[in-house]
Amino acid sequence: DQESSVVKSIVITGCSTGFGRDAAERFAAAGHAVYATMRNVDGKNAGAAGELRDLAEEHDWDLHVLELDVTDDGSVASAAAKVLSTSGAPDVVINNAGVMFVGFTEAYTTDEFRWQLDVNMLGVHRVLRAFLPGMRERGSGLVINVTSVAGRIATPFSAVYNASKWALE
């Protein structure tokens, strides 16, 4: 159909592993312009970033790996500036970045609890603040927030994670 053949620009957070990595590869293989973001592209995630870049080159995909730490305002702004200057407002933003802590809630420090909420909830807010104005100005766009069944069902030893996903829900 006509709509499915239209090339979309897609920003995906948390592409070093899992759903984000898989989505980046699948959308790029389908011919879309993909901005696969992750933190520490020159450090901890250098291998994952390199693998995605190699796949993009090998398959001639329009896939760009960008540094984006959802917990850092400057990092989000820098990545957004690169996307906006290259492609304009994205057609799709997929908020996938997330972390999961498990254990006894009272064992977490306040900083650890805060970091979980920062990644899983406030990170989504930062990314949306960076891209929604352009999408709104254009009058179109799609936002997908990847959450978890843990946003609906609390499980033992997951209170910190459950809280972050409930907030996102």
mmCIF file of C-alpha atoms in Angstrom:
data_model
loop_
_atom_site.group_PDB
_atom_site.id
_atom_site.type_symbol
_atom_site.label_atom_id
_atom_site.label_comp_id
_atom_site.label_asym_id
_atom_site.label_seq_id
_atom_site.Cartn_x
_atom_site.Cartn_y
_atom_site.Cartn_z
ATOM 1 C CA ASP A 1 0.000 0.000 0.000
ATOM 2 C CA GLN A 2 1.026 3.621 -0.571
ATOM 3 C CA GLU A 3 1.544 4.509 3.108
ATOM 4 C CA SER A 4 3.850 1.555 3.853
ATOM 5 C CA SER A 5 6.162 2.513 0.975
ATOM 6 C CA VAL A 6 6.789 5.997 2.381
ATOM 7 C CA VAL A 7 10.214 6.368 3.974
ATOM 8 C CA LYS A 8 9.941 7.487 7.583
ATOM 9 C CA SER A 9 12.557 9.017 9.815
ATOM 10 C CA ILE A 10 12.619 7.112 13.088
ATOM 11 C CA VAL A 11 14.422 7.948 16.325
ATOM 12 C CA ILE A 12 14.867 5.027 18.720
ATOM 13 C CA THR A 13 16.409 5.274 22.193
ATOM 14 C CA GLY A 14 18.220 2.387 23.854
ATOM 15 C CA CYS A 15 19.565 0.641 20.747
ATOM 16 C CA SER A 16 22.617 -1.061 22.236
ATOM 17 C CA THR A 17 20.695 -4.316 22.859
ATOM 18 C CA GLY A 18 17.285 -5.940 22.882
ATOM 19 C CA PHE A 19 14.144 -4.404 21.436
ATOM 20 C CA GLY A 20 15.863 -1.155 20.483
ATOM 21 C CA ARG A 21 18.620 -2.890 18.558
ATOM 22 C CA ASP A 22 16.128 -5.192 16.836
ATOM 23 C CA ALA A 23 13.822 -2.301 15.919
ATOM 24 C CA ALA A 24 16.717 -0.268 14.500
ATOM 25 C CA GLU A 25 17.793 -3.147 12.268
ATOM 26 C CA ARG A 26 14.275 -4.017 11.113
ATOM 27 C CA PHE A 27 13.253 -0.448 10.289
ATOM 28 C CA ALA A 28 16.547 0.235 8.512
ATOM 29 C CA ALA A 29 16.213 -2.996 6.510
ATOM 30 C CA ALA A 30 12.710 -1.864 5.494
ATOM 31 C CA GLY A 31 14.224 1.291 3.995
ATOM 32 C CA HIS A 32 13.531 3.853 6.701
ATOM 33 C CA ALA A 33 15.974 6.501 7.940
ATOM 34 C CA VAL A 34 16.847 5.313 11.446
ATOM 35 C CA TYR A 35 18.573 7.196 14.236
ATOM 36 C CA ALA A 36 19.676 4.436 16.601
ATOM 37 C CA THR A 37 20.624 6.096 19.861
ATOM 38 C CA MET A 38 22.442 4.821 22.912
ATOM 39 C CA ARG A 39 24.685 6.128 25.653
ATOM 40 C CA ASN A 40 28.436 5.614 25.773
ATOM 41 C CA VAL A 41 28.925 4.982 22.042
ATOM 42 C CA ASP A 42 32.668 5.486 22.481
ATOM 43 C CA GLY A 43 32.861 3.540 25.759
ATOM 44 C CA LYS A 44 30.786 0.691 27.139
ATOM 45 C CA ASN A 45 28.598 0.496 24.028
ATOM 46 C CA ALA A 46 31.330 1.009 21.419
ATOM 47 C CA GLY A 47 30.977 -2.602 20.271
ATOM 48 C CA ALA A 48 27.216 -2.352 19.787
ATOM 49 C CA ALA A 49 27.559 1.010 18.031
ATOM 50 C CA GLY A 50 30.232 -0.393 15.735
ATOM 51 C CA GLU A 51 28.133 -3.441 14.867
ATOM 52 C CA LEU A 52 25.196 -1.238 13.864
ATOM 53 C CA ARG A 53 27.445 1.025 11.797
ATOM 54 C CA ASP A 54 28.950 -2.031 10.082
ATOM 55 C CA LEU A 55 25.485 -3.401 9.271
ATOM 56 C CA ALA A 56 24.454 -0.025 7.875
ATOM 57 C CA GLU A 57 27.502 0.058 5.615
ATOM 58 C CA GLU A 58 27.199 -3.597 4.578
ATOM 59 C CA HIS A 59 23.516 -3.292 3.646
ATOM 60 C CA ASP A 60 23.574 0.357 2.523
ATOM 61 C CA TRP A 61 21.034 1.244 5.203
ATOM 62 C CA ASP A 62 20.158 4.811 6.136
ATOM 63 C CA LEU A 63 21.022 4.091 9.765
ATOM 64 C CA HIS A 64 22.853 6.540 11.996
ATOM 65 C CA VAL A 65 24.195 5.721 15.451
ATOM 66 C CA LEU A 66 24.006 8.684 17.806
ATOM 67 C CA GLU A 67 25.133 9.295 21.357
ATOM 68 C CA LEU A 68 22.061 9.958 23.486
ATOM 69 C CA ASP A 69 21.920 9.516 27.251
ATOM 70 C CA VAL A 70 18.280 9.997 28.247
ATOM 71 C CA THR A 71 19.374 11.151 31.723
ATOM 72 C CA ASP A 72 21.387 14.085 30.371
ATOM 73 C CA ASP A 73 19.645 17.196 29.036
ATOM 74 C CA GLY A 74 22.688 18.204 26.985
ATOM 75 C CA SER A 75 23.057 14.775 25.431
ATOM 76 C CA VAL A 76 19.394 14.694 24.405
ATOM 77 C CA ALA A 77 19.607 18.235 23.000
ATOM 78 C CA SER A 78 22.763 17.401 21.030
ATOM 79 C CA ALA A 79 21.262 14.255 19.481
ATOM 80 C CA ALA A 80 18.011 16.066 18.699
ATOM 81 C CA ALA A 81 19.926 18.892 17.005
ATOM 82 C CA LYS A 82 21.695 16.363 14.760
ATOM 83 C CA VAL A 83 18.438 14.653 13.799
ATOM 84 C CA LEU A 84 16.546 17.903 13.262
ATOM 85 C CA SER A 85 19.318 19.397 11.111
ATOM 86 C CA THR A 86 19.573 16.234 9.010
ATOM 87 C CA SER A 87 15.964 15.079 8.633
ATOM 88 C CA GLY A 88 13.773 17.665 10.299
ATOM 89 C CA ALA A 89 11.269 16.483 12.856
ATOM 90 C CA PRO A 90 11.152 12.683 12.958
ATOM 91 C CA ASP A 91 8.062 10.832 11.800
ATOM 92 C CA VAL A 92 8.371 8.376 14.686
ATOM 93 C CA VAL A 93 9.996 8.503 18.124
ATOM 94 C CA ILE A 94 10.351 5.208 19.983
ATOM 95 C CA ASN A 95 11.242 5.667 23.654
ATOM 96 C CA ASN A 96 12.803 2.303 24.394
ATOM 97 C CA ALA A 97 15.730 3.091 26.715
ATOM 98 C CA GLY A 98 15.269 1.570 30.148
ATOM 99 C CA VAL A 99 16.899 -0.150 33.075
ATOM 100 C CA MET A 100 15.597 -2.673 35.601
ATOM 101 C CA PHE A 101 16.751 -3.064 39.172
ATOM 102 C CA VAL A 102 15.579 -5.974 41.281
ATOM 103 C CA GLY A 103 16.011 -6.461 45.005
ATOM 104 C CA PHE A 104 14.747 -5.310 48.362
ATOM 105 C CA THR A 105 13.470 -1.747 48.062
ATOM 106 C CA GLU A 106 14.991 -0.624 51.355
ATOM 107 C CA ALA A 107 18.418 -1.684 50.095
ATOM 108 C CA TYR A 108 18.417 0.941 47.338
ATOM 109 C CA THR A 109 19.988 4.271 48.005
ATOM 110 C CA THR A 110 17.962 7.330 47.143
ATOM 111 C CA ASP A 111 20.375 7.998 44.269
ATOM 112 C CA GLU A 112 19.825 4.488 42.849
ATOM 113 C CA PHE A 113 16.042 4.875 43.102
ATOM 114 C CA ARG A 114 16.256 8.329 41.510
ATOM 115 C CA TRP A 115 18.414 7.009 38.643
ATOM 116 C CA GLN A 116 15.865 4.267 37.835
ATOM 117 C CA LEU A 117 13.112 6.889 37.644
ATOM 118 C CA ASP A 118 15.351 9.224 35.652
ATOM 119 C CA VAL A 119 16.040 6.649 32.946
ATOM 120 C CA ASN A 120 12.617 5.034 32.692
ATOM 121 C CA MET A 121 10.357 8.045 33.182
ATOM 122 C CA LEU A 122 12.125 11.403 33.020
ATOM 123 C CA GLY A 123 14.230 10.228 30.075
ATOM 124 C CA VAL A 124 11.045 9.801 28.057
ATOM 125 C CA HIS A 125 10.031 13.335 29.012
ATOM 126 C CA ARG A 126 13.398 14.755 27.915
ATOM 127 C CA VAL A 127 13.225 13.021 24.536
ATOM 128 C CA LEU A 128 9.641 14.120 23.923
ATOM 129 C CA ARG A 129 10.471 17.739 24.813
ATOM 130 C CA ALA A 130 13.240 17.612 22.221
ATOM 131 C CA PHE A 131 11.158 16.235 19.341
ATOM 132 C CA LEU A 132 7.465 16.998 19.904
ATOM 133 C CA PRO A 133 7.630 20.713 19.018
ATOM 134 C CA GLY A 134 8.837 19.897 15.502
ATOM 135 C CA MET A 135 6.334 17.090 15.090
ATOM 136 C CA ARG A 136 3.543 19.379 16.292
ATOM 137 C CA GLU A 137 4.658 22.147 13.925
ATOM 138 C CA ARG A 138 4.595 19.691 11.006
ATOM 139 C CA GLY A 139 1.203 18.415 12.170
ATOM 140 C CA SER A 140 2.085 14.731 12.264
ATOM 141 C CA GLY A 141 4.137 12.110 14.018
ATOM 142 C CA LEU A 142 3.920 9.005 16.134
ATOM 143 C CA VAL A 143 5.312 8.419 19.618
ATOM 144 C CA ILE A 144 5.742 4.895 20.967
ATOM 145 C CA ASN A 145 6.699 4.544 24.628
ATOM 146 C CA VAL A 146 7.975 1.050 25.360
ATOM 147 C CA THR A 147 6.836 0.027 28.784
ATOM 148 C CA SER A 148 6.336 -3.271 30.542
ATOM 149 C CA VAL A 149 3.728 -5.494 32.077
ATOM 150 C CA ALA A 150 5.438 -4.293 35.262
ATOM 151 C CA GLY A 151 3.597 -1.035 34.652
ATOM 152 C CA ARG A 152 0.377 -2.880 35.408
ATOM 153 C CA ILE A 153 1.353 -5.784 37.656
ATOM 154 C CA ALA A 154 3.645 -5.418 40.661
ATOM 155 C CA THR A 155 6.009 -8.301 41.333
ATOM 156 C CA PRO A 156 8.177 -9.131 44.342
ATOM 157 C CA PHE A 157 11.625 -7.491 44.452
ATOM 158 C CA SER A 158 10.730 -5.109 41.609
ATOM 159 C CA ALA A 159 9.182 -2.145 43.423
ATOM 160 C CA VAL A 160 11.667 0.386 42.049
ATOM 161 C CA TYR A 161 11.182 -0.838 38.474
ATOM 162 C CA ASN A 162 7.400 -1.154 38.972
ATOM 163 C CA ALA A 163 7.255 2.450 40.194
ATOM 164 C CA SER A 164 9.082 3.710 37.109
ATOM 165 C CA LYS A 165 6.877 1.753 34.722
ATOM 166 C CA TRP A 166 3.654 2.655 36.539
ATOM 167 C CA ALA A 167 4.692 6.290 36.147
ATOM 168 C CA LEU A 168 5.249 5.818 32.430
ATOM 169 C CA GLU A 169 1.897 4.096 32.043
#
